[in-house]
Amino acid sequence: MALTTAAKTQMIKADRHLFSSSDDSVVMKQILATHSPDGRDINTRPLLRLVEDVLQRATPTVIVTPQAQLEPVDDKAHHVEAVGMLEALAYTIHRISCEITCKCSGGGDAHGTTLVLLNSLANYTWDAKVVIALAAFAVSYGEFWLTAQLHTINPLAKSVALLKQLPDILEHTDALKPRFDTINNLIKAMLDVTKCIIQFKELPSEYISPDTPAMAMALAHVPTAVYWTIRSVVACASQIVSLIGLGHEYISSTSEVWELSSLAHKVGSIHGHLTKQLDLCNRHIGEKKHIEAYQTLVRLFETVHIDNLKILRALISSKDDLPLIDGTTKRRVSVDVLRRKIVMLFISDLDIIHEELFVLIQIYNDAHHGKVDRNYEVVWLPVTDRHVPWTAAKEETFNRLASNMPWYSLHHPSLLDPAVIKYIRDVWHFDKKPMLVVLDPQGKVVCPNALHMVWIWGSQAFPFTSNREEALWKEELWRLEFLVDEIDPTMLGWVKEGRHVCLYGGEKIEWIREFTNVMRRVSQEAKIPIEMVYVGKSNPKERVKKAINVIATEKLSGYWQDPVMVWFFWVRLESMWHSKMQSGRTIDNDPIMREVMTMLSFDGSDDGWAIISHGSMDMVKSHGRKIIDCLLQFDSWKGSVQEQGFVPALTGALEPYHTHEHCTRLILPGDTGRITEQVVCAECNRPMEKFVLYRCCND
């Protein structure tokens, strides 16, 4: 008969009192008083797997008919570990199972029965207590449903089912379904809590101790969790026992369903709390492992090795045996392919500038064209922010970039350990701009960032060591061939032919028109052909494209059609600055540094600028109104052109235009915070003020 509203209310109040009283300090003392472990350590996980297999297969909603197919037996759960353990625990499990059935048949108090079971399991650890109790329940529960499932096809099962009056119960499975569903929910909650308790026991003691706050709080709640799980075992067992012999008359009662639901809610709440603590513990362990891995990496780089494999495995392959993709074959390979080779680690995020990758690939291909054995290998290490979710768009970007690279790439950014990312950021100072860290065949860092070297000299910088960089600088002079390099072979031909060449830049159309017109007029009057080429600005966006369109339409001068050429010209200049600054050079002790600083300050200003060269070394430069005003006064100094030559004459004519009043700006991309030396003005030698500029330019 259905419960009346008053009866339900009375039952809820009584149950609330029961639940709250069971959580107070008195009951907690009772629970702890039953705990007296004898030191034996049982690996409970294999047994739990077997228990879980029994409970999952004993599904009340599946009744086997004569026509039904029996499911094949899976031996995974019947592992040798579980079988060996059962030889030692079989008697204990049988005894506890009998005790549960006996107590539940007698209709005893659930709290008292739970304490009796805890006393019977006094000598075991908390995780062993709960797993043995679950195993004891699984025996009786499994037997009950095994009989129920086979009674229509097995004569023995049919006779046993008759003795237990199971046929009558199974005729009313639809009516009993809410109760069976509630039992299933409670069993799931019991298994979840038990798994959590075992996970706490399995946490590595070398990374977390019992007095760690998260661990200490969890361990304090484990006895309560064990108590409520075993109490749930008693409740489920009572439900099964109560069905035997009572038939469908017992079906209409809903009080037990409500009690089971309350228990499931309670155990689920305990599981939620334990899960939170487990997450905190795992986070603590992760941080400890992270620190340990980082310190190991630091020690490895401080140690001398016979080859580079230890270093590379620590950097690249801690999680995977085939962590790399060969850029040529697109097959996955191990780090062994890099053994005793010069390795350049190309470190970047996924926002690689198209021009940057294009030029780097070109330099790489030119260096290795037609060669079977490469002098060095490049490996792309993509650094991503682990705090930002990995999306399909990012996956697509990564795959696209990796597929375009002819060198080795990490199979996936997730293979890069957080400790490695920390090392890359803290020690190698990676922030946003790509870098090339060079390791010699023994894994020693021989250049913290060879990208500047590669931009300036390409494969001539091999083997890309800091010593090689210093040697290359000793061979260099400030000349037009060095400034332009292989960017424009036509211009190099002009230099060899002894022609006058004018490079100019800026983005103001009015200045460009005026400068090119006056330069052409001066060239005609001096009867000296001058090849003019527009090289834009360091940020070749829309305004530079518009300037190029005007220059092309109005035929003002020559220009570089490919934006990559403009980008590379300025990147090489910035790389020269970085390279010189890293070696402690200044405009006082390095003539090339002075020239580079002047060029970059021209680019940082709003005005246009120009360099006029005759041959390789004869060069003059100026910017803004100075160069235009000087050219407009050509009549006053054209007499010296025939005597001295055009470039020396222009140099002399510009001297009166150099005044003390100036505003020089030097804009450098990336993080220059690590450069402690003062940066001085290329015009007046005074220290420059440092400002932070954030720029977003798409025009």
XYZ file of C-alpha atoms in Angstrom:
699
model
C 0.000 0.000 0.000
C 1.324 3.481 -0.881
C 2.655 5.535 2.026
C 0.538 8.424 3.290
C 2.037 11.957 3.287
C 2.302 11.911 7.097
C 4.094 8.559 7.057
C 6.557 9.846 4.427
C 7.269 12.968 6.453
C 7.844 10.936 9.622
C 10.199 8.579 7.729
C 12.203 11.503 6.268
C 12.642 13.094 9.703
C 13.754 9.792 11.213
C 16.200 9.173 8.391
C 17.641 12.684 8.631
C 18.245 12.100 12.331
C 19.868 8.763 11.528
C 22.169 10.306 8.893
C 23.241 13.265 11.001
C 23.805 11.210 14.141
C 25.970 8.786 12.144
C 28.260 11.608 11.119
C 28.883 13.031 14.568
C 32.028 12.581 16.628
C 30.569 9.705 18.674
C 29.967 7.552 15.614
C 33.334 8.594 14.167
C 34.978 7.325 17.349
C 33.052 4.066 16.971
C 34.289 3.681 13.386
C 37.913 4.401 14.307
C 37.689 2.055 17.302
C 37.113 -0.847 14.884
C 40.372 -0.123 13.020
C 43.366 -2.203 14.117
C 45.476 -3.059 11.026
C 48.076 -5.802 11.441
C 50.435 -4.431 8.756
C 49.496 -6.718 5.876
C 49.337 -4.926 2.532
C 46.889 -6.203 -0.061
C 46.799 -5.108 -3.686
C 43.050 -4.623 -3.851
C 42.756 -3.416 -7.461
C 42.683 -6.902 -9.142
C 39.998 -8.028 -6.676
C 37.980 -4.853 -7.299
C 38.123 -5.479 -11.062
C 36.633 -8.943 -10.508
C 33.960 -7.548 -8.164
C 33.076 -4.850 -10.703
C 32.750 -7.511 -13.403
C 30.295 -9.502 -11.247
C 28.187 -6.468 -10.343
C 28.025 -5.212 -13.935
C 27.005 -8.611 -15.345
C 24.360 -9.136 -12.656
C 21.964 -6.744 -14.405
C 18.382 -7.109 -13.097
C 16.851 -5.837 -16.348
C 18.261 -8.710 -18.443
C 16.495 -12.060 -18.118
C 17.858 -14.871 -20.274
C 15.256 -16.840 -22.234
C 15.799 -20.240 -23.906
C 16.330 -18.485 -27.249
C 18.812 -15.920 -25.891
C 22.515 -16.130 -26.652
C 24.851 -16.313 -23.690
C 27.595 -13.702 -23.684
C 31.127 -15.109 -24.206
C 33.221 -15.249 -21.049
C 35.860 -12.528 -20.827
C 38.930 -13.727 -18.963
C 40.326 -10.231 -18.411
C 38.594 -9.946 -15.071
C 39.818 -13.419 -14.044
C 43.389 -12.268 -13.937
C 46.081 -14.394 -12.300
C 46.595 -11.651 -9.662
C 42.945 -11.836 -8.604
C 42.935 -15.641 -8.528
C 46.096 -15.738 -6.421
C 44.702 -13.179 -3.998
C 41.394 -15.031 -3.665
C 43.223 -18.098 -2.396
C 44.212 -16.022 0.635
C 40.948 -14.068 0.984
C 38.289 -16.596 -0.089
C 37.471 -17.680 3.473
C 37.262 -14.082 4.734
C 34.990 -13.081 1.842
C 32.762 -16.127 2.447
C 32.581 -15.374 6.183
C 31.671 -11.710 5.614
C 29.092 -12.714 2.975
C 27.426 -15.097 5.438
C 27.527 -12.428 8.131
C 25.841 -9.876 5.834
C 23.108 -12.348 4.817
C 22.522 -13.407 8.433
C 22.324 -9.856 9.791
C 20.080 -8.685 6.955
C 17.780 -11.700 7.355
C 17.355 -10.876 11.028
C 16.299 -7.324 10.223
C 18.980 -5.737 12.399
C 19.913 -2.061 12.660
C 21.919 -0.946 9.586
C 24.353 1.131 11.650
C 24.939 -1.715 14.103
C 25.405 -4.237 11.288
C 27.943 -1.955 9.616
C 29.969 -1.675 12.835
C 29.877 -5.476 13.253
C 31.303 -5.892 9.737
C 33.973 -3.260 10.418
C 34.965 -5.173 13.562
C 35.220 -8.375 11.522
C 37.552 -6.535 9.139
C 39.513 -4.760 11.886
C 42.940 -6.104 10.833
C 42.730 -4.832 7.250
C 43.562 -1.423 5.766
C 40.657 0.890 4.866
C 40.797 0.085 1.163
C 40.942 -3.665 1.859
C 37.922 -3.445 4.229
C 35.684 -1.861 1.605
C 36.824 -4.116 -1.278
C 36.340 -7.308 0.804
C 32.874 -6.108 1.866
C 31.992 -5.416 -1.784
C 33.352 -8.856 -2.766
C 31.208 -10.511 -0.091
C 28.131 -8.679 -1.407
C 29.069 -9.548 -5.014
C 29.014 -13.284 -4.132
C 25.398 -13.266 -2.874
C 24.239 -10.667 -5.405
C 25.849 -12.593 -8.265
C 24.321 -15.890 -7.125
C 20.873 -14.277 -6.878
C 20.929 -12.882 -10.410
C 22.719 -15.884 -11.902
C 19.763 -17.970 -10.791
C 17.339 -15.351 -12.093
C 19.013 -15.197 -15.485
C 19.284 -18.972 -15.990
C 16.055 -20.276 -14.416
C 14.287 -20.609 -17.781
C 17.061 -22.617 -19.479
C 18.774 -24.539 -16.688
C 16.854 -27.148 -14.604
C 19.085 -26.640 -11.560
C 18.609 -22.876 -11.703
C 14.852 -23.393 -12.111
C 14.641 -25.540 -8.952
C 16.704 -23.048 -6.938
C 14.551 -20.187 -8.260
C 11.419 -22.036 -7.106
C 12.882 -22.520 -3.644
C 13.597 -18.771 -3.462
C 10.292 -17.866 -5.127
C 12.178 -15.940 -7.821
C 9.728 -16.773 -10.682
C 7.006 -14.846 -8.890
C 9.305 -11.855 -8.505
C 10.486 -11.959 -12.117
C 6.897 -11.914 -13.340
C 6.718 -8.432 -11.856
C 10.052 -7.041 -13.142
C 8.339 -3.938 -14.544
C 6.882 -3.089 -11.166
C 10.212 -3.774 -9.477
C 12.215 -1.757 -12.035
C 12.385 1.484 -9.940
C 13.870 -0.502 -7.058
C 16.368 -2.333 -9.278
C 17.396 0.958 -10.911
C 17.956 2.525 -7.508
C 20.068 -0.471 -6.422
C 22.117 -0.108 -9.592
C 22.669 3.618 -8.921
C 23.807 2.859 -5.393
C 26.148 0.084 -6.569
C 27.708 2.497 -9.072
C 28.220 5.100 -6.321
C 29.786 2.428 -4.058
C 32.217 1.397 -6.807
C 33.123 5.032 -7.538
C 33.973 5.716 -3.882
C 35.949 2.460 -3.602
C 38.008 3.300 -6.689
C 38.700 6.717 -5.210
C 39.921 5.215 -1.924
C 42.257 2.857 -3.824
C 43.563 5.759 -5.906
C 44.528 7.608 -2.731
C 46.448 4.565 -1.539
C 48.247 4.271 -4.888
C 49.467 7.887 -4.915
C 53.302 7.890 -5.088
C 54.721 8.547 -1.616
C 57.865 10.128 -3.077
C 55.767 13.036 -4.390
C 53.093 13.409 -1.709
C 53.110 12.739 2.029
C 50.183 12.077 4.382
C 50.642 15.518 5.971
C 50.147 17.353 2.661
C 46.934 19.397 3.255
C 44.907 17.857 0.420
C 46.069 14.345 1.327
C 45.530 14.872 5.052
C 41.959 16.080 4.469
C 41.225 13.128 2.186
C 42.655 10.569 4.614
C 40.536 12.073 7.376
C 37.414 11.374 5.279
C 38.365 7.849 4.171
C 36.995 6.112 7.330
C 33.659 7.887 6.817
C 33.680 6.900 3.138
C 34.361 3.258 4.042
C 31.601 3.303 6.649
C 28.966 4.629 4.228
C 30.043 2.276 1.445
C 29.748 -0.783 3.717
C 26.475 0.566 5.061
C 25.270 0.775 1.440
C 26.357 -2.848 0.962
C 24.130 -3.767 3.931
C 21.209 -1.805 2.449
C 21.535 -3.485 -0.970
C 21.910 -6.931 0.576
C 18.799 -6.286 2.708
C 16.825 -5.497 -0.453
C 17.833 -8.766 -2.120
C 17.110 -10.821 1.034
C 13.734 -9.116 1.436
C 12.653 -10.243 -2.049
C 13.134 -13.939 -1.272
C 9.847 -15.655 -0.402
C 7.791 -12.466 -0.216
C 6.667 -12.454 -3.831
C 4.858 -9.565 -5.446
C 3.059 -8.593 -2.220
C 6.167 -6.682 -1.206
C 6.381 -4.798 -4.476
C 4.112 -1.885 -3.688
C 6.283 -0.570 -0.803
C 8.314 2.542 -1.744
C 10.026 3.306 1.575
C 13.044 1.118 0.709
C 13.414 2.818 -2.687
C 13.520 6.197 -0.964
C 16.084 4.919 1.554
C 18.315 3.559 -1.213
C 18.044 6.857 -3.119
C 19.082 8.732 0.023
C 22.059 6.444 0.477
C 23.030 6.842 -3.192
C 22.908 10.635 -2.749
C 25.025 10.414 0.410
C 27.650 8.131 -1.153
C 27.653 10.255 -4.323
C 28.324 13.356 -2.224
C 31.245 11.583 -0.517
C 32.599 10.586 -3.931
C 32.378 14.198 -5.121
C 34.360 15.407 -2.109
C 37.003 12.696 -2.458
C 37.327 13.411 -6.177
C 38.033 17.085 -5.469
C 40.711 16.132 -2.942
C 42.153 13.583 -5.358
C 42.394 16.286 -8.044
C 44.242 18.528 -5.581
C 46.600 15.669 -4.696
C 47.277 14.891 -8.360
C 47.915 18.572 -9.009
C 50.405 18.607 -6.141
C 52.095 15.479 -7.542
C 52.123 17.005 -11.017
C 53.845 20.128 -9.699
C 56.440 18.013 -7.868
C 57.093 15.931 -10.990
C 57.260 19.134 -13.030
C 59.925 20.585 -10.704
C 61.838 17.291 -10.708
C 61.744 17.054 -14.522
C 62.868 20.685 -14.812
C 65.778 20.154 -12.411
C 66.741 16.970 -14.277
C 66.803 18.970 -17.509
C 68.999 21.646 -15.895
C 71.432 18.980 -14.642
C 71.518 17.256 -18.040
C 72.555 20.480 -19.783
C 75.250 21.039 -17.150
C 76.700 17.546 -17.729
C 79.144 16.477 -20.458
C 77.785 13.669 -22.675
C 79.317 11.371 -25.293
C 76.384 12.043 -27.648
C 73.176 14.088 -27.746
C 70.579 11.337 -27.190
C 70.071 11.866 -23.433
C 69.446 15.563 -24.009
C 67.136 15.000 -26.982
C 65.120 12.287 -25.231
C 64.621 14.559 -22.236
C 63.526 17.401 -24.510
C 61.468 15.520 -27.059
C 60.564 11.895 -26.363
C 59.658 11.439 -22.707
C 56.139 10.258 -23.662
C 56.575 8.648 -27.075
C 59.018 6.276 -28.791
C 58.351 7.880 -32.211
C 57.881 11.554 -31.337
C 59.113 13.084 -34.610
C 57.778 13.399 -38.146
C 60.354 13.273 -40.936
C 59.660 16.320 -43.107
C 60.709 14.464 -46.269
C 58.944 11.100 -45.884
C 56.221 12.332 -43.467
C 56.774 9.172 -41.406
C 57.116 9.028 -37.641
C 60.648 8.389 -36.392
C 62.565 8.202 -33.112
C 65.137 10.712 -31.870
C 67.841 8.186 -32.747
C 67.943 9.687 -36.267
C 69.540 12.800 -34.676
C 72.309 10.934 -32.847
C 75.659 12.752 -32.911
C 74.407 15.402 -35.328
C 74.291 19.174 -35.044
C 70.661 19.841 -34.161
C 68.933 23.196 -34.504
C 65.789 23.413 -32.379
C 63.322 25.674 -34.192
C 61.150 26.932 -31.335
C 57.958 28.859 -32.051
C 54.243 29.009 -31.364
C 51.642 28.372 -34.067
C 51.550 32.031 -35.181
C 54.555 31.859 -37.478
C 54.780 34.690 -39.992
C 54.414 33.343 -43.535
C 57.483 35.248 -44.766
C 59.576 33.960 -41.895
C 58.801 30.311 -42.613
C 59.112 30.791 -46.379
C 62.630 32.272 -46.156
C 63.801 29.738 -43.566
C 62.614 26.844 -45.746
C 64.386 28.404 -48.740
C 67.673 28.734 -46.809
C 67.348 25.146 -45.549
C 66.610 23.742 -49.013
C 69.460 25.719 -50.611
C 71.891 24.355 -48.010
C 70.818 20.723 -48.502
C 69.965 20.701 -52.191
C 71.194 17.462 -53.793
C 72.956 16.281 -50.618
C 72.278 12.840 -49.148
C 73.946 13.591 -45.807
C 72.922 16.879 -44.227
C 75.413 18.936 -42.222
C 72.786 19.688 -39.605
C 69.206 18.808 -38.742
C 66.359 21.128 -37.782
C 63.602 20.058 -35.374
C 60.450 22.126 -34.895
C 59.281 22.313 -31.276
C 55.850 24.008 -31.246
C 55.232 25.708 -27.885
C 51.540 26.169 -27.070
C 49.705 27.582 -24.066
C 48.356 24.603 -22.106
C 45.883 26.861 -20.282
C 44.077 27.579 -23.566
C 41.894 24.728 -24.891
C 43.222 22.874 -27.934
C 40.738 23.343 -30.782
C 40.166 21.837 -34.215
C 41.350 25.118 -35.760
C 44.660 24.882 -33.873
C 45.035 21.258 -34.906
C 44.515 22.273 -38.528
C 47.067 25.106 -38.227
C 49.637 22.777 -36.655
C 49.145 20.115 -39.346
C 49.398 22.707 -42.121
C 52.640 24.152 -40.742
C 54.193 20.723 -40.113
C 53.287 19.519 -43.608
C 55.102 22.516 -45.158
C 58.308 22.012 -43.193
C 61.073 19.977 -44.875
C 62.766 19.236 -41.545
C 61.755 17.182 -38.508
C 58.706 18.254 -36.473
C 57.305 17.138 -33.171
C 54.411 14.746 -33.890
C 52.092 16.841 -31.702
C 52.550 19.890 -29.424
C 51.172 17.892 -26.466
C 54.347 15.751 -26.521
C 56.318 18.749 -25.261
C 56.466 18.297 -21.487
C 55.508 21.327 -19.328
C 58.970 21.150 -17.692
C 60.574 21.466 -21.137
C 58.362 24.456 -21.943
C 59.402 26.068 -18.642
C 63.073 25.465 -19.480
C 62.618 26.933 -22.971
C 60.985 30.034 -21.519
C 63.158 30.516 -18.417
C 66.605 29.502 -19.655
C 66.417 30.100 -23.404
C 64.105 33.132 -22.963
C 61.545 32.114 -25.556
C 58.603 34.484 -25.503
C 56.819 34.965 -28.803
C 59.383 35.375 -31.552
C 60.765 32.169 -33.111
C 64.300 31.119 -32.207
C 66.909 28.547 -33.247
C 68.799 26.915 -30.382
C 71.853 25.031 -31.665
C 73.064 21.821 -30.000
C 76.392 20.281 -30.947
C 76.724 16.477 -31.506
C 77.161 16.031 -27.730
C 73.974 17.961 -26.933
C 75.743 21.083 -25.648
C 74.163 24.466 -26.439
C 76.655 26.208 -28.723
C 74.371 29.094 -29.676
C 71.328 30.213 -27.655
C 69.673 31.675 -30.760
C 71.163 31.257 -34.219
C 68.159 32.702 -36.037
C 69.846 36.128 -36.343
C 72.934 34.403 -37.723
C 70.846 32.454 -40.252
C 69.017 35.580 -41.410
C 72.308 37.435 -41.920
C 74.527 34.741 -43.478
C 72.280 31.749 -44.217
C 74.070 28.393 -44.453
C 77.459 30.185 -44.460
C 77.021 30.428 -40.692
C 77.433 26.632 -40.302
C 78.096 25.156 -37.715
C 76.091 28.032 -36.179
C 78.190 28.508 -33.056
C 78.793 31.798 -31.270
C 82.470 31.499 -32.268
C 81.481 31.182 -35.920
C 79.273 34.265 -35.570
C 82.185 36.253 -34.166
C 84.465 35.063 -36.989
C 81.933 36.072 -39.649
C 81.627 39.574 -38.194
C 85.409 39.999 -38.342
C 85.260 39.367 -42.097
C 82.438 41.866 -42.733
C 82.499 45.507 -43.806
C 79.562 47.866 -44.216
C 78.887 47.679 -47.926
C 75.884 47.474 -50.205
C 76.453 43.763 -50.984
C 76.255 42.970 -47.270
C 73.152 45.125 -46.824
C 71.269 43.598 -49.759
C 72.896 40.139 -49.862
C 71.057 37.641 -52.083
C 67.715 39.412 -51.719
C 68.187 41.211 -55.053
C 70.780 39.610 -57.390
C 70.113 42.342 -60.006
C 71.258 45.026 -57.581
C 74.421 43.058 -56.813
C 75.086 43.055 -60.551
C 74.744 46.861 -60.633
C 77.295 47.154 -57.836
C 79.797 44.989 -59.726
C 79.247 47.119 -62.825
C 80.060 50.243 -60.818
C 76.651 51.859 -61.219
C 75.136 54.367 -58.803
C 72.390 52.721 -56.749
C 69.816 54.427 -54.519
C 67.814 52.527 -51.924
C 65.010 54.497 -50.341
C 62.110 53.830 -47.974
C 59.206 55.287 -46.028
C 55.474 55.214 -46.582
C 54.473 58.857 -47.197
C 53.397 59.095 -50.832
C 54.072 62.858 -51.023
C 57.666 62.437 -49.852
C 58.211 59.508 -52.247
C 56.912 61.529 -55.237
C 59.004 64.594 -54.385
C 62.184 62.622 -53.642
C 62.085 60.460 -56.778
C 61.314 63.429 -59.022
C 64.135 65.586 -57.635
C 66.596 62.652 -57.641
C 65.774 61.896 -61.281
C 66.301 65.555 -62.202
C 69.643 65.714 -60.383
C 70.696 62.451 -62.063
C 69.928 63.918 -65.474
C 71.688 67.202 -64.759
C 74.755 65.418 -63.373
C 74.597 62.993 -66.322
C 74.977 60.115 -63.865
C 72.453 57.254 -64.203
C 71.118 56.291 -60.781
C 69.156 53.042 -60.236
C 66.469 53.776 -57.636
C 64.774 50.928 -55.709
C 62.031 51.323 -53.085
C 62.491 48.992 -50.062
C 59.472 50.055 -47.968
C 59.377 49.730 -44.186
C 59.970 46.971 -41.636
C 56.230 46.402 -41.295
C 55.219 45.920 -44.957
C 51.468 46.152 -44.588
C 48.790 47.926 -46.616
C 50.363 51.388 -46.612
C 53.556 50.013 -48.135
C 51.502 48.101 -50.712
C 49.694 51.344 -51.602
C 53.037 53.113 -51.974
C 54.289 50.340 -54.286
C 51.124 50.626 -56.394
C 51.659 54.403 -56.774
C 55.356 53.891 -57.631
C 54.437 51.256 -60.228
C 51.539 53.239 -61.740
C 53.444 56.522 -61.947
C 56.732 54.786 -62.807
C 58.570 56.692 -60.097
C 61.341 54.118 -59.578
C 62.147 50.453 -59.235
C 60.645 48.444 -56.353
C 60.519 44.940 -54.909
C 57.307 43.271 -56.010
C 57.576 40.395 -53.552
C 56.653 41.492 -49.979
C 58.948 38.721 -48.699
C 61.955 40.630 -50.075
C 60.925 43.784 -48.176
C 60.326 41.775 -44.992
C 63.667 39.957 -45.249
C 65.628 43.171 -45.882
C 64.455 44.640 -42.576
C 64.649 41.387 -40.636
C 68.321 41.092 -41.586
C 68.952 44.621 -40.281
C 67.152 43.839 -37.006
C 69.148 40.596 -36.767
C 72.403 42.527 -37.227
C 71.403 44.773 -34.322
C 70.495 41.806 -32.069
C 73.690 39.957 -32.973
C 75.885 42.971 -32.219
C 74.060 43.744 -28.966
C 74.421 40.138 -27.756
C 78.182 40.414 -28.235
C 78.317 43.739 -26.374
C 79.025 45.968 -29.386
C 78.102 49.675 -29.427
C 78.189 52.523 -31.946
C 81.384 53.734 -30.249
C 83.416 50.589 -30.871
C 81.702 49.141 -33.939
C 81.200 51.036 -37.253
C 78.715 48.465 -38.589
C 76.648 48.850 -35.409
C 76.476 52.603 -36.030
C 75.280 52.097 -39.602
C 72.668 49.513 -38.564
C 71.389 51.796 -35.799
C 71.074 54.651 -38.283
C 69.105 52.498 -40.743
C 66.742 51.258 -38.030
C 66.219 54.784 -36.705
C 65.356 55.889 -40.256
C 62.740 53.147 -40.356
C 61.389 54.163 -36.948
C 60.746 57.741 -38.088
C 57.736 58.979 -40.024
C 59.901 60.461 -42.786
C 61.371 58.878 -45.872
C 65.081 58.176 -46.203
C 67.664 57.261 -48.843
C 71.077 55.611 -49.282
C 73.068 56.416 -52.404
C 75.957 54.091 -53.256
C 78.616 53.963 -55.957
C 80.313 50.616 -56.132
C 80.627 48.611 -52.952
C 81.943 50.942 -50.234
C 81.177 54.508 -51.391
C 77.875 55.304 -49.605
C 75.947 58.317 -48.297
C 72.633 58.404 -46.450
C 70.107 60.934 -45.156
C 66.396 61.225 -44.425
C 63.370 63.486 -44.410
C 63.594 67.055 -45.728
C 67.390 67.094 -45.444
C 68.042 64.919 -48.478
C 65.329 66.625 -50.588
C 66.434 70.173 -49.659
C 70.054 69.270 -50.408
C 69.127 67.850 -53.823
C 67.033 70.925 -54.597
C 70.206 72.990 -54.086
C 72.138 70.866 -56.588
C 73.248 73.903 -58.534
C 75.288 75.075 -55.532
C 77.388 71.899 -55.335
C 77.253 70.288 -58.794
C 80.671 71.690 -59.547
C 82.283 69.317 -57.078
C 80.605 66.270 -58.656
C 83.120 66.049 -61.504
C 86.040 66.635 -59.161
C 85.062 64.315 -56.301
C 82.378 62.051 -57.684
C 78.649 62.152 -57.010
C 78.589 60.370 -53.635
C 81.470 62.350 -52.010
C 80.002 65.602 -53.379
C 76.566 64.765 -51.927
C 78.189 63.803 -48.610
C 79.836 67.198 -48.376
C 76.689 69.024 -49.463
C 74.665 67.316 -46.704
C 76.955 68.422 -43.852
C 75.299 71.842 -43.311
C 71.947 70.107 -42.998
C 73.052 68.047 -39.960
C 71.796 69.996 -36.943
C 71.624 69.244 -33.238
C 67.854 69.246 -33.383
C 66.593 65.751 -34.106
C 64.165 63.137 -32.876
C 65.487 59.633 -33.430
C 63.297 56.592 -32.812
C 64.501 53.012 -32.731
C 61.648 50.476 -32.858
C 62.687 46.862 -32.326
C 60.304 43.904 -32.278
C 60.388 41.301 -29.526
C 61.704 41.393 -25.988
C 64.768 43.602 -25.579
C 64.429 43.585 -21.784
C 67.370 41.184 -21.417
C 69.714 43.752 -23.011
C 71.121 45.701 -20.089
C 73.498 47.950 -22.011
C 72.401 51.484 -22.795
C 71.333 52.138 -26.365
C 72.805 55.397 -27.620
C 71.607 57.613 -30.449
C 73.416 57.088 -33.757
C 73.318 60.848 -34.460
C 74.450 62.415 -31.183
C 75.829 59.478 -29.125
C 73.599 60.298 -26.143
C 71.699 57.527 -24.310
C 68.241 56.969 -25.752
C 65.148 56.874 -23.552
C 63.395 53.527 -23.392
C 59.644 53.278 -23.955
C 57.321 50.299 -24.301
C 55.303 50.325 -27.515
C 52.321 48.086 -28.178
C 51.356 48.140 -31.824
C 48.655 46.486 -33.916
C 49.188 47.476 -37.543
C 47.056 46.100 -40.349
C 46.997 49.164 -42.579
